[in-house]
mmCIF file of C-alpha atoms in Angstrom:
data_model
loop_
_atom_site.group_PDB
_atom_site.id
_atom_site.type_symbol
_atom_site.label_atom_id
_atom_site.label_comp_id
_atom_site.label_asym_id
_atom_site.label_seq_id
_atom_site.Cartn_x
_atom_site.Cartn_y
_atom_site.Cartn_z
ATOM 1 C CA UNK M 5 14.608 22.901 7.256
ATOM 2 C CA UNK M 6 13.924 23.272 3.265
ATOM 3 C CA UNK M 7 11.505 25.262 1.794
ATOM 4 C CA UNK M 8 8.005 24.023 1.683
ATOM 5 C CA UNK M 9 8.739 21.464 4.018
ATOM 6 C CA UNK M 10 6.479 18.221 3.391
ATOM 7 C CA UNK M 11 6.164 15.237 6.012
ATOM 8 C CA UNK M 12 4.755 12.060 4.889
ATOM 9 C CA UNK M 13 2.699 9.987 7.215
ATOM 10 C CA UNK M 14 1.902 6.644 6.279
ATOM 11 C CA UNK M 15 -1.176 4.595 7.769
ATOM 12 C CA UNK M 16 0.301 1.445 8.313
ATOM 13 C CA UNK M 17 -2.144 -0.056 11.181
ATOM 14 C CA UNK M 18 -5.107 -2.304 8.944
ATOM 15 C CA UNK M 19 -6.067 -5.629 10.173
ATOM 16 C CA UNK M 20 -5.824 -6.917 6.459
ATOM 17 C CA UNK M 21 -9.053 -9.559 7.569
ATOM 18 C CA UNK M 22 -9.431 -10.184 3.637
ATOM 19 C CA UNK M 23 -6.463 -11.558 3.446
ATOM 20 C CA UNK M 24 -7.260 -14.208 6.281
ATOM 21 C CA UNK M 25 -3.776 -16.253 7.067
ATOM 22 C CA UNK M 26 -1.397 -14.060 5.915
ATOM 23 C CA UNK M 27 -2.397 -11.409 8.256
ATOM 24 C CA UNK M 28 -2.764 -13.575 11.265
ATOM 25 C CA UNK M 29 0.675 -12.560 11.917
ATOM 26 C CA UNK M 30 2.032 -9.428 10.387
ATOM 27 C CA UNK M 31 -0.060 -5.987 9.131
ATOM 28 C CA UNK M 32 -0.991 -5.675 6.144
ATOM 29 C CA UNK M 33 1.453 -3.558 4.827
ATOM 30 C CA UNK M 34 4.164 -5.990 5.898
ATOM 31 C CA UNK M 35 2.650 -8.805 3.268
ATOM 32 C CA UNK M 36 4.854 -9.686 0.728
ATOM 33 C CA UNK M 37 4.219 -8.794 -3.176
ATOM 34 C CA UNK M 38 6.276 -9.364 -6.243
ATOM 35 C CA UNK M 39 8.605 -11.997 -5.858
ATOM 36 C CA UNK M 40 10.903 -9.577 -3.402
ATOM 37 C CA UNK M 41 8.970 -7.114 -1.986
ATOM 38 C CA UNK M 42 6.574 -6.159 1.068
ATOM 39 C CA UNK M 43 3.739 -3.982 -0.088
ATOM 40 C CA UNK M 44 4.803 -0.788 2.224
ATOM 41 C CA UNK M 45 7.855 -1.193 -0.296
ATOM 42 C CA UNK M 46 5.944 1.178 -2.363
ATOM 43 C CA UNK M 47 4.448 4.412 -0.837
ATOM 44 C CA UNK M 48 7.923 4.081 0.985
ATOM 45 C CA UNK M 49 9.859 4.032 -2.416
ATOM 46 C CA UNK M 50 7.691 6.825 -3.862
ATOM 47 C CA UNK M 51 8.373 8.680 -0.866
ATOM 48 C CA UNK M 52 12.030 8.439 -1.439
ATOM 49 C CA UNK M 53 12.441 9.203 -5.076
ATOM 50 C CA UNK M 54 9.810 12.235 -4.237
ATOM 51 C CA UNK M 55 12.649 13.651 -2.351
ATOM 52 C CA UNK M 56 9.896 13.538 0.495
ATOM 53 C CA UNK M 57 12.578 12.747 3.167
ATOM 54 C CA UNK M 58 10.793 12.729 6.301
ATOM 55 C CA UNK M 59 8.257 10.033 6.995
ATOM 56 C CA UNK M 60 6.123 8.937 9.523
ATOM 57 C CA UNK M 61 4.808 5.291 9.795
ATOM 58 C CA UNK M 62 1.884 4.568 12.143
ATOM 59 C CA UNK M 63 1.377 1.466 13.216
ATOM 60 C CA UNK M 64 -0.807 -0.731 15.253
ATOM 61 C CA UNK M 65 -2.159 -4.154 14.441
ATOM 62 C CA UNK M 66 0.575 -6.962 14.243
ATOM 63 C CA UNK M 67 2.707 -4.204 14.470
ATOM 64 C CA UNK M 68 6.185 -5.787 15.712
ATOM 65 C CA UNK M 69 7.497 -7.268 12.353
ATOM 66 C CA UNK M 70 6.450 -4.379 10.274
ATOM 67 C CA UNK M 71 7.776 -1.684 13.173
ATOM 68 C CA UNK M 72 11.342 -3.613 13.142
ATOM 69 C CA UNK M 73 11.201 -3.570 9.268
ATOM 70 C CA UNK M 74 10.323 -0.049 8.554
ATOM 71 C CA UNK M 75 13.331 1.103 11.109
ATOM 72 C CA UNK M 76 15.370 -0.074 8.374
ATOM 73 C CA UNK M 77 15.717 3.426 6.952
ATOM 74 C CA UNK M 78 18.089 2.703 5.118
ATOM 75 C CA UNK M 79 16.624 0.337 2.834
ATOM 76 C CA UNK M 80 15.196 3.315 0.938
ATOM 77 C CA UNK M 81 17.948 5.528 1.116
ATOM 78 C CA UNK M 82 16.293 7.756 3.820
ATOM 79 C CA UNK M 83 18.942 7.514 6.502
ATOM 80 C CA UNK M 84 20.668 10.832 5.128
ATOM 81 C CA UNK M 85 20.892 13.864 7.491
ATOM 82 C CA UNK M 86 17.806 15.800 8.024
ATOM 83 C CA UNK M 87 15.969 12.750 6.936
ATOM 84 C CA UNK M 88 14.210 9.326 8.465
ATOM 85 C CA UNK M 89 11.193 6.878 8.553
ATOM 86 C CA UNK M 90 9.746 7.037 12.228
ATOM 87 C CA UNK M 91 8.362 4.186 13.469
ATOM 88 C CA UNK M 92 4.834 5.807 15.407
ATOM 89 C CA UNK M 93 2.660 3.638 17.347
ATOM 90 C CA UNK M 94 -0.746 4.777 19.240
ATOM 91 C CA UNK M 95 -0.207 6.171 22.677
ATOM 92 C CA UNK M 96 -1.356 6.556 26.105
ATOM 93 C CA UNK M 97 -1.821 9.691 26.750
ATOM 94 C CA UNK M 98 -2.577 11.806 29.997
ATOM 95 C CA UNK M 99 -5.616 13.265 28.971
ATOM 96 C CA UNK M 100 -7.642 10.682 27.081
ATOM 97 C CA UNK M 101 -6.136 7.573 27.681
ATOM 98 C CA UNK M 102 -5.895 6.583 24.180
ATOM 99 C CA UNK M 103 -4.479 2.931 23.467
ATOM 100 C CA UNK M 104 -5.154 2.736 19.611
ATOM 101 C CA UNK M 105 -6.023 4.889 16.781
ATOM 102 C CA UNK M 106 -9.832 5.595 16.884
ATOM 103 C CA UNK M 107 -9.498 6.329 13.014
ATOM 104 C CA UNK M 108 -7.620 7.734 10.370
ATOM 105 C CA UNK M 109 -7.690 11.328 11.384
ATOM 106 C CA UNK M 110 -6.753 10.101 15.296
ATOM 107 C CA UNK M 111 -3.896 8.622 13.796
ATOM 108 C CA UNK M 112 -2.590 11.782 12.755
ATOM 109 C CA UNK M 113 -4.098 14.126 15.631
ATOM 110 C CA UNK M 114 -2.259 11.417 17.921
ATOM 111 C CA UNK M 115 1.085 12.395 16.477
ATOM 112 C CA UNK M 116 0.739 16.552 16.380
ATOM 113 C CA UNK M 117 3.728 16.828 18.602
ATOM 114 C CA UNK M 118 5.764 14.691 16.139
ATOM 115 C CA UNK M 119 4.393 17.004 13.204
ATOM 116 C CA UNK M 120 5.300 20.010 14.940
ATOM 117 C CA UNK M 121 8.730 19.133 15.955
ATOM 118 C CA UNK M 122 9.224 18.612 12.468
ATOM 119 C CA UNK M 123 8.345 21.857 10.864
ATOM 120 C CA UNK M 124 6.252 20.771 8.934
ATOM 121 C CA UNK M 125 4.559 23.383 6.140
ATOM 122 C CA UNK M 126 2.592 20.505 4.594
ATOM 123 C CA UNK M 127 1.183 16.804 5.592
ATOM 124 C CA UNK M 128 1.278 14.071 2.945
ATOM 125 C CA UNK M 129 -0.854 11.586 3.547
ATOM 126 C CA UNK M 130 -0.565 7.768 2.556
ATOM 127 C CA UNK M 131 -1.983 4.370 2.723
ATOM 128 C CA UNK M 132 0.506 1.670 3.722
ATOM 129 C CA UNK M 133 -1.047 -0.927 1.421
ATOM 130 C CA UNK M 134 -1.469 -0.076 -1.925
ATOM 131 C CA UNK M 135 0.775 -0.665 -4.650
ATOM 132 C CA UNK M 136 0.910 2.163 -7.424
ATOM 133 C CA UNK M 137 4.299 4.435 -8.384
ATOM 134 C CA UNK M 138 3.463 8.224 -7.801
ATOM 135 C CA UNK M 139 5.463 11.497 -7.994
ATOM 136 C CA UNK M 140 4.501 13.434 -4.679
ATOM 137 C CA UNK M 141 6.634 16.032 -5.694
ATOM 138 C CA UNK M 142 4.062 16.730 -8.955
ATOM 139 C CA UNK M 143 1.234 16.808 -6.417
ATOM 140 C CA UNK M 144 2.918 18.810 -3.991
ATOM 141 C CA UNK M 145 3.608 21.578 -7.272
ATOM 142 C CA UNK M 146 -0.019 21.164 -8.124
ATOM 143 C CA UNK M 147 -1.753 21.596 -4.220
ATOM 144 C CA UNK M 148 0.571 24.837 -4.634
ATOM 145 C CA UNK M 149 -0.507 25.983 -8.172
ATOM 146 C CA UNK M 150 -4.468 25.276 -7.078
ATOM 147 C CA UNK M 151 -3.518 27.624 -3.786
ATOM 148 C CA UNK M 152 -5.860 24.599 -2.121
ATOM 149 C CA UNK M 153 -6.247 24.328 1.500
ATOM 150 C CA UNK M 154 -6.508 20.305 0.633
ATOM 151 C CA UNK M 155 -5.738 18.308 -2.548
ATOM 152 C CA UNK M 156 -6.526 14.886 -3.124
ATOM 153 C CA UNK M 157 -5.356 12.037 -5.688
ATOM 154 C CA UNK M 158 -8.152 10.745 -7.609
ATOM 155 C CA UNK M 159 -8.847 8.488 -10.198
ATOM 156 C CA UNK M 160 -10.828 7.605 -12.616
ATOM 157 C CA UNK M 161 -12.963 4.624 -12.684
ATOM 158 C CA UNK M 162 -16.019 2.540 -14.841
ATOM 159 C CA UNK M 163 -18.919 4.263 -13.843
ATOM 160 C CA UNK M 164 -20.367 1.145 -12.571
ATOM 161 C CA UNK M 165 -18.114 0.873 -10.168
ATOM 162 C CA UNK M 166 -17.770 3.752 -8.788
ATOM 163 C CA UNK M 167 -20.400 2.833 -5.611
ATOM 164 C CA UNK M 168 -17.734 0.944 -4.377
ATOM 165 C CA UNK M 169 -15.511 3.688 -3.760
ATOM 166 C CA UNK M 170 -15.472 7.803 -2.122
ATOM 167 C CA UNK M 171 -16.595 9.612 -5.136
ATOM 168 C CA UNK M 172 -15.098 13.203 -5.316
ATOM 169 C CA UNK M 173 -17.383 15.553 -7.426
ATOM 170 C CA UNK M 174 -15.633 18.289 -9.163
ATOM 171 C CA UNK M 175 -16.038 22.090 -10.565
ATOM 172 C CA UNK M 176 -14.404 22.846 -13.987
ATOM 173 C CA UNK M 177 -11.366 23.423 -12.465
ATOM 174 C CA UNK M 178 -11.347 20.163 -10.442
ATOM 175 C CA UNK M 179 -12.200 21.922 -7.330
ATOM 176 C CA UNK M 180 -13.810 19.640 -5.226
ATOM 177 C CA UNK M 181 -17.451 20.303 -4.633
ATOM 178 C CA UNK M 182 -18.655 17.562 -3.057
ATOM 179 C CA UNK M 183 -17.741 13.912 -1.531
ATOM 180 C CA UNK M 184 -20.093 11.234 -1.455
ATOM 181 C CA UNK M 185 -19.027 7.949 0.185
ATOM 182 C CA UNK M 186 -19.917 5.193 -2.041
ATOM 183 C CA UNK M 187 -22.975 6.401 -3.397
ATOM 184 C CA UNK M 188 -25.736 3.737 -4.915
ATOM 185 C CA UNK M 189 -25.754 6.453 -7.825
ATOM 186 C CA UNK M 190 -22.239 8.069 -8.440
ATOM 187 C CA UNK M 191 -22.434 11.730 -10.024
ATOM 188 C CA UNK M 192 -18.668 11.113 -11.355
ATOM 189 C CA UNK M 193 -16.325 8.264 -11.472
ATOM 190 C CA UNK M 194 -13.291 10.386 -9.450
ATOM 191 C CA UNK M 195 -12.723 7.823 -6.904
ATOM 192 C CA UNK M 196 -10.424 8.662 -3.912
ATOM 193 C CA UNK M 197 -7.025 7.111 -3.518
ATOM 194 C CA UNK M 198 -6.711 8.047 0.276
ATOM 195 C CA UNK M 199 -3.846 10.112 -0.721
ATOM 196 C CA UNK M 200 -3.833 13.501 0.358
ATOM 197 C CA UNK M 201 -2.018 17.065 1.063
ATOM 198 C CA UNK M 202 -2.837 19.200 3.310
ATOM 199 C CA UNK M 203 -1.761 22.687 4.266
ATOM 200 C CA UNK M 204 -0.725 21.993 8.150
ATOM 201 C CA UNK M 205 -1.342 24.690 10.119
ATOM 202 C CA UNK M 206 -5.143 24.686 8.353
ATOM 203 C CA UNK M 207 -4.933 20.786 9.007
ATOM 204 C CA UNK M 208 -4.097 21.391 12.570
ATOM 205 C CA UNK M 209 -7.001 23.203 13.653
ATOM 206 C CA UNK M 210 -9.450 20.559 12.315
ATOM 207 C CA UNK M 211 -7.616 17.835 14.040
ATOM 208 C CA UNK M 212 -7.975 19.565 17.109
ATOM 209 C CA UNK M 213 -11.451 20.519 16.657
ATOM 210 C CA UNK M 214 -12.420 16.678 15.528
ATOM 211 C CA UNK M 215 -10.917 15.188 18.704
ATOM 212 C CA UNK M 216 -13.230 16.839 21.003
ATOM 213 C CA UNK M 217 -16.249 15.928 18.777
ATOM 214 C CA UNK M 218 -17.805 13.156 20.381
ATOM 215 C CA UNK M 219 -19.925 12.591 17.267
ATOM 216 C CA UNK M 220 -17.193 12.127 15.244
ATOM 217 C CA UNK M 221 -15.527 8.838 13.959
ATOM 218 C CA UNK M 222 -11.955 10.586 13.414
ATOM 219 C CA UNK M 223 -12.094 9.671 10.062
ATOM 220 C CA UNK M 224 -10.447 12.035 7.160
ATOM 221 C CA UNK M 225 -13.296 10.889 4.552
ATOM 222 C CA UNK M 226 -16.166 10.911 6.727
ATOM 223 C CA UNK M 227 -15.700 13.777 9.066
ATOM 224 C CA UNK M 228 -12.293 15.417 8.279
ATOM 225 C CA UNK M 229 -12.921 16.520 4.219
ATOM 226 C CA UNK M 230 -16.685 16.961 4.742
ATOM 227 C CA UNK M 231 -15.522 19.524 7.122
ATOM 228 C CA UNK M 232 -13.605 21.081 4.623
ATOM 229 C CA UNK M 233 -15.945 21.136 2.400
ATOM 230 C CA UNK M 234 -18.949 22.365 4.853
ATOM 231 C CA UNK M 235 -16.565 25.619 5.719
ATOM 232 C CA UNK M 236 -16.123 26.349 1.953
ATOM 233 C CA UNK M 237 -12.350 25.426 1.946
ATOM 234 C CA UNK M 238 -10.334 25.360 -1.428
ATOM 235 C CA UNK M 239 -9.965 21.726 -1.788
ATOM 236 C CA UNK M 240 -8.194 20.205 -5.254
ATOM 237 C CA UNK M 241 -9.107 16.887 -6.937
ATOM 238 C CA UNK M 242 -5.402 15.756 -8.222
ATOM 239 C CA UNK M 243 -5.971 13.432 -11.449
ATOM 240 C CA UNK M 244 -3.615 9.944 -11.356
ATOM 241 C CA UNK M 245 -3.319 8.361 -14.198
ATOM 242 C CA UNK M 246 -0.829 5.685 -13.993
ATOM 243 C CA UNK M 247 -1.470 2.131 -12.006
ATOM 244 C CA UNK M 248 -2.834 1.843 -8.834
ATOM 245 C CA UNK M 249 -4.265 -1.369 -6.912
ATOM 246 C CA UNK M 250 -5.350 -1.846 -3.268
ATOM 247 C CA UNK M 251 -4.509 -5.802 -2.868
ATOM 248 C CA UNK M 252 -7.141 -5.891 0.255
ATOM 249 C CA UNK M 253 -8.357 -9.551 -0.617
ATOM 250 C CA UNK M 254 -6.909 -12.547 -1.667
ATOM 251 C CA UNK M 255 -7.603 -12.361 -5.702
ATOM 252 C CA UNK M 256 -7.055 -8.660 -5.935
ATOM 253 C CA UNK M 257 -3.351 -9.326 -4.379
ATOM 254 C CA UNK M 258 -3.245 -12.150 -6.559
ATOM 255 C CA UNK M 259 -4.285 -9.933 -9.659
ATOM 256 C CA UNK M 260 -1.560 -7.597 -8.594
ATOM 257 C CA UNK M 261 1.144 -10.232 -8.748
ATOM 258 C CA UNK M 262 0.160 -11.218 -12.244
ATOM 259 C CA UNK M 263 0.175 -7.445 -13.131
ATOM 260 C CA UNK M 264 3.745 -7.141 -12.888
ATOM 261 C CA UNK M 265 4.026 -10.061 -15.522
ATOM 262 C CA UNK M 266 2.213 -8.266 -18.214
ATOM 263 C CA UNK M 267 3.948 -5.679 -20.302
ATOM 264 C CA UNK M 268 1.027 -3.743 -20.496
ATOM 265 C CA UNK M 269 -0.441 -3.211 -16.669
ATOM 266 C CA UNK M 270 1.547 -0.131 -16.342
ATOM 267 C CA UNK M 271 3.353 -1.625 -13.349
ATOM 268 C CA UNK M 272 6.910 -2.029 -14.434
ATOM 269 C CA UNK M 273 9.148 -2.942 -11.363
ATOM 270 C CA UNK M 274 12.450 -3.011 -13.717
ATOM 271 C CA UNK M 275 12.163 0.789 -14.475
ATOM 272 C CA UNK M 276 15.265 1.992 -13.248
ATOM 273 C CA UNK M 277 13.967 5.463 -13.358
ATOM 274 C CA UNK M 278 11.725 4.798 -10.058
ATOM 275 C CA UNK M 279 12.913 2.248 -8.277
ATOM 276 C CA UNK M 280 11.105 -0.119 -5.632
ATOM 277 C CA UNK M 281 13.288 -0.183 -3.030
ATOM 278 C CA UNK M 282 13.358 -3.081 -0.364
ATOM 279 C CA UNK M 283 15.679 -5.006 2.026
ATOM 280 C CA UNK M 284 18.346 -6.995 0.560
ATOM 281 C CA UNK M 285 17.995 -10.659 0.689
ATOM 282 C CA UNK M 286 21.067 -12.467 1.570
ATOM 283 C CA UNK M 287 20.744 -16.146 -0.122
ATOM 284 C CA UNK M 288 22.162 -18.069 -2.879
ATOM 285 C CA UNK M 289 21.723 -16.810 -6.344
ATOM 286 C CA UNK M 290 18.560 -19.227 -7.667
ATOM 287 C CA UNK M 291 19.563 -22.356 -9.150
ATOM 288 C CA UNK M 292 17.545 -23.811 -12.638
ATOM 289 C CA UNK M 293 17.748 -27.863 -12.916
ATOM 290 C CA UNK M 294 18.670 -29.266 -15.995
ATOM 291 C CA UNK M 295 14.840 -30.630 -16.646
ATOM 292 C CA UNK M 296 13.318 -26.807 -15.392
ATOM 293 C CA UNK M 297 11.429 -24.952 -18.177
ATOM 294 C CA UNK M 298 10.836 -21.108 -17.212
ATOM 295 C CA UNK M 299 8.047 -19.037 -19.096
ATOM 296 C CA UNK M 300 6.724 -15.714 -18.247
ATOM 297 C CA UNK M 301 7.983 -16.017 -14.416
ATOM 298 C CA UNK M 302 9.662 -13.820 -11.773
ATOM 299 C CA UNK M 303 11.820 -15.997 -9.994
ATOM 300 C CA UNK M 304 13.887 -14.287 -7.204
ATOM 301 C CA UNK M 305 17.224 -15.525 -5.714
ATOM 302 C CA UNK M 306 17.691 -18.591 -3.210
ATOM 303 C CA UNK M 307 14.896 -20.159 -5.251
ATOM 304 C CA UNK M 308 15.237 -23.787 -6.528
ATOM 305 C CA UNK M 309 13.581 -24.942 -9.567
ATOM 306 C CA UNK M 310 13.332 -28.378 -11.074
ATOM 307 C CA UNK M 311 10.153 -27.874 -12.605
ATOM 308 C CA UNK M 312 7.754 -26.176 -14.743
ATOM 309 C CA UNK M 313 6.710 -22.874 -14.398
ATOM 310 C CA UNK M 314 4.275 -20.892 -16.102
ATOM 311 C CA UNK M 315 3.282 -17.247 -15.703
ATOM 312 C CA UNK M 316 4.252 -16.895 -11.989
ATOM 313 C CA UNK M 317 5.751 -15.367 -9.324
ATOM 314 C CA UNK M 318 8.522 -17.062 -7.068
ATOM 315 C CA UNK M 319 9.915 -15.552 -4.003
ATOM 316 C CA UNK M 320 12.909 -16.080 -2.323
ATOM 317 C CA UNK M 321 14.286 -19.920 -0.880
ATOM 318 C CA UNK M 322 11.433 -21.137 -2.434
ATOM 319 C CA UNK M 323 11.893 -25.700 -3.914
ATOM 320 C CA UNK M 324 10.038 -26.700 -7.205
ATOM 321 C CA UNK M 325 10.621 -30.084 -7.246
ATOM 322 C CA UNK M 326 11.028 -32.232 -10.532
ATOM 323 C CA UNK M 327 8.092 -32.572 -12.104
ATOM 324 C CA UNK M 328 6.029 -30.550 -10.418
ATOM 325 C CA UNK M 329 3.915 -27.711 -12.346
ATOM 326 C CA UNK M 330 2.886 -24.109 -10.861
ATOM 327 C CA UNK M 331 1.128 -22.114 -13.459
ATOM 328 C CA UNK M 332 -0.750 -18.626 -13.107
ATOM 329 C CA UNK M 333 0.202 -18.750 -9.520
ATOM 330 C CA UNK M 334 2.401 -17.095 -6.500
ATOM 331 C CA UNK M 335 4.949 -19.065 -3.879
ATOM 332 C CA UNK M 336 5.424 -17.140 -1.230
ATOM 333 C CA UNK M 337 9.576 -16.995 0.864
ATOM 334 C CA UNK M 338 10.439 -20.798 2.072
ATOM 335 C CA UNK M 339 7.707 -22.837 -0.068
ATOM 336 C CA UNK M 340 8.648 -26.410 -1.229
ATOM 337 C CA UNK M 341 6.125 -27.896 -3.972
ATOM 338 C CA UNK M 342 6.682 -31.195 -4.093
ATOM 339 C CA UNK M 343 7.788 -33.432 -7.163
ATOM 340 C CA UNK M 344 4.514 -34.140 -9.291
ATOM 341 C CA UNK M 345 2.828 -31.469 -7.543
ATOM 342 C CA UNK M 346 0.391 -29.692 -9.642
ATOM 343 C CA UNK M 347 -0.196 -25.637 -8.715
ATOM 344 C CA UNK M 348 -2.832 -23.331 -10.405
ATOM 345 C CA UNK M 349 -4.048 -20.406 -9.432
ATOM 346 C CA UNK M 350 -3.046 -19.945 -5.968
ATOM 347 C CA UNK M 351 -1.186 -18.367 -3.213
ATOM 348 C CA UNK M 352 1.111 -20.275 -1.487
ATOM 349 C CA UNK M 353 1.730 -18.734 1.697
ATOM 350 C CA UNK M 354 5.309 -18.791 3.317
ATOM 351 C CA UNK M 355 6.858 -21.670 4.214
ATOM 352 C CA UNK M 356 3.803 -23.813 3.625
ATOM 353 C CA UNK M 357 4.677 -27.412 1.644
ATOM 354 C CA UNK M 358 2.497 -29.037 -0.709
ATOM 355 C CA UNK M 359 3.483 -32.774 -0.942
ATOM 356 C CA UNK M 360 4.412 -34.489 -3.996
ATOM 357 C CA UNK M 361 1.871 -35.437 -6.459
ATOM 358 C CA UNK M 362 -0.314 -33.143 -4.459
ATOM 359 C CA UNK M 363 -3.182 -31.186 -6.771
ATOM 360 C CA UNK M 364 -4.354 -27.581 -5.684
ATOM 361 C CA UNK M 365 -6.131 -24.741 -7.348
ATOM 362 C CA UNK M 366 -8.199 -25.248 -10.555
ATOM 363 C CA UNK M 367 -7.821 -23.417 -14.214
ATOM 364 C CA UNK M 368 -11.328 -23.397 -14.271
ATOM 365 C CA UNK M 369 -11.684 -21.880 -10.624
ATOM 366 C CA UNK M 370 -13.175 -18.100 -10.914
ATOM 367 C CA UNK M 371 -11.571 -17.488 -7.243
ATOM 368 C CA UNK M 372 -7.987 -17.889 -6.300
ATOM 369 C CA UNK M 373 -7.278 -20.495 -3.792
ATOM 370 C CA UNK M 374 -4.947 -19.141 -0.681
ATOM 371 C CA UNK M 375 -2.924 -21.823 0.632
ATOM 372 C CA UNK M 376 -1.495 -21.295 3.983
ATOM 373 C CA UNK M 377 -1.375 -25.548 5.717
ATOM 374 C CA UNK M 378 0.735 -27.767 4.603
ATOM 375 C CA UNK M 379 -0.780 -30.278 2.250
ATOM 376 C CA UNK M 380 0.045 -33.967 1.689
ATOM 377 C CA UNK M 381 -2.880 -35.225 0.027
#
């Protein structure tokens, strides 16, 4: 086992209700993004060009498409020796009888054994649906440097929105003073990115402690860090400065999407320097037709396009029939818009079909219009 041995687990169980249809069937981390990805594509991907090689993914909702996907260590390049992505759902145990996570904190607390047979000096953890590109490996140097007990990735945000977030107030030295949970009248805009390191054997203790609260929730920001903080522990406020975006609801995942079309988002999926890694897609490579005209589009492969797009994001095996026009807009795997079609500002779920001639979305719409039914008229 290397030096300063860090284990990543990744909280991969949310319900995703924001999202309505296209959680009905999968977790949200298993949703797709980008033309080829799923969004756990990306604290997976940081985790492998972090060099952090052992990761833990804990599932629960809608959990069997996202449990068979994740096994595919591979993928990421994490099926070396002495590395792996481990698939960990809740448990029943003796003792409590558990048959979900109760929380975030449970989540972990439910897999100390797997923690300890690991080794593991220090305990990254992650959110399964967010999509942002992050160095662990500087945050791991820093929680050293601040000789913290806890460090957590912040960021900075418009003051007036920073009640819509858990606000981490800061010393000088970005020690972390205090943690208010979306307070009506922020002292800072330091917003939490759920991302955090922890010292384990420090970690442990709490964990144990916090299961046999009855009080508690089992939450890391409402019981776990305000226990920290309580007991006077050295806790670090790590500044991130590049992108970051939880896609939670349907015009913030939308948002994202358009993000990667726009030079200047900070989200550049083409940067060979830290890859998004994902499964391969075995399909045709995507066929243009002769009257197609492509601006400002991701199209991925097995796609077939006829018509016009605009400023939008195409997934795999996807039809765009002739004359048919999807602008500002994403078409999710299997998707057939039929000819004359007209698509703006929408998500079109997978596999759905809109007919030909068919209108949806609106330009002039200040909300983005999910698809997920076929429609013919």
């Amino acid at each position: 086992m290397r030096q300063n041995n860090m284990v990543a687990m990744i909280l991969a169980g949310g319900r995703g209700s924001r999202l309505f249809e296209l959680t009905k069937k999968v977790a949200k981390p298993a949703v797709y993004f980008g033309g080829k990805y799923r969004i756990i594509d990306f604290p997976l991907s940081n985790c492998a060009n972090s060099d952090v090689d052992i990761v833990g993914v804990l599932t629960q909702y809608e959990s069997v498409l996202l449990n068979a996907y994740v096994a595919k260590d591979q993928n990421w390049g994490l099926d070396a020796k002495d590395s792996g992505v481990y698939v960990l759902p809740p448990k029943e145990t003796d003792d409590a009888g558990f048959e979900k996570y109760r929380g975030t904190a449970d989540a972990i607390t439910q897999n100390i054994d797997f923690l300890d047979t690991m080794e593991a000096d220090y305990v990254l953890v992650l959110s399964g649906d967010h999509i942002y590109k992050m160095d662990y490996s500087d945050m791991l140097n820093y929680h050293i440097k601040k000789n913290a007990e806890a460090t957590i990735a912040v960021l900075g945000v418009p003051i007036k929105e920073a009640s819509r977030f858990g606000i981490m107030n800061t010393d000088e030295n970005d020690m972390i003073i205090e943690f208010e949970e979306k307070p009506a009248n922020p002292k800072s805009n330091l917003a939490s990115m759920g991302i955090y390191i922890f010292n384990y054997k420090t970690l442990r203790k709490y964990l144990v402690a916090d299961e046999k609260n009855a009080d508690s929730e089992h939450d890391f920001g409402k019981d776990i860090i305000p226990s920290y903080i309580n007991d006077g522990k050295a806790l670090a406020a790590y500044r991130f400065k590049g992108y970051w975006k939880d896609v939670g609801t349907i015009d913030s995942l939308w948002e994202g999407n358009m993000d990667i079309l726009d030079p200047k988002s900070g989200l550049d999926l083409s940067d060979p320097g830290w890859k998004i890694y994902t499964g391969d897609i075995n399909s045709l490579p995507h066929y243009v037709g002769e009257d197609a005209k492509i601006s400002n589009s991701y199209v991925n492969q097995g796609a077939i396009v006829d018509g016009i797009l605009n400023h939008s994001v195409i997934f795999a095996n996807t039809v765009i029939d002739k004359g048919a026009k999807v602008t500002d807009s994403v078409i999710m795997p299997g998707a057939k818009i039929g000819e004359k079609a007209v698509v703006t500002r929408c998500i079109v779920a997978d596999g759905v079909v809109i007919g030909p001639g068919v209108k949806v979305g609106s330009a002039n719409s200040e909300n983005i219009e999910l698809v997920a039914k076929n429609r013919n008229e």
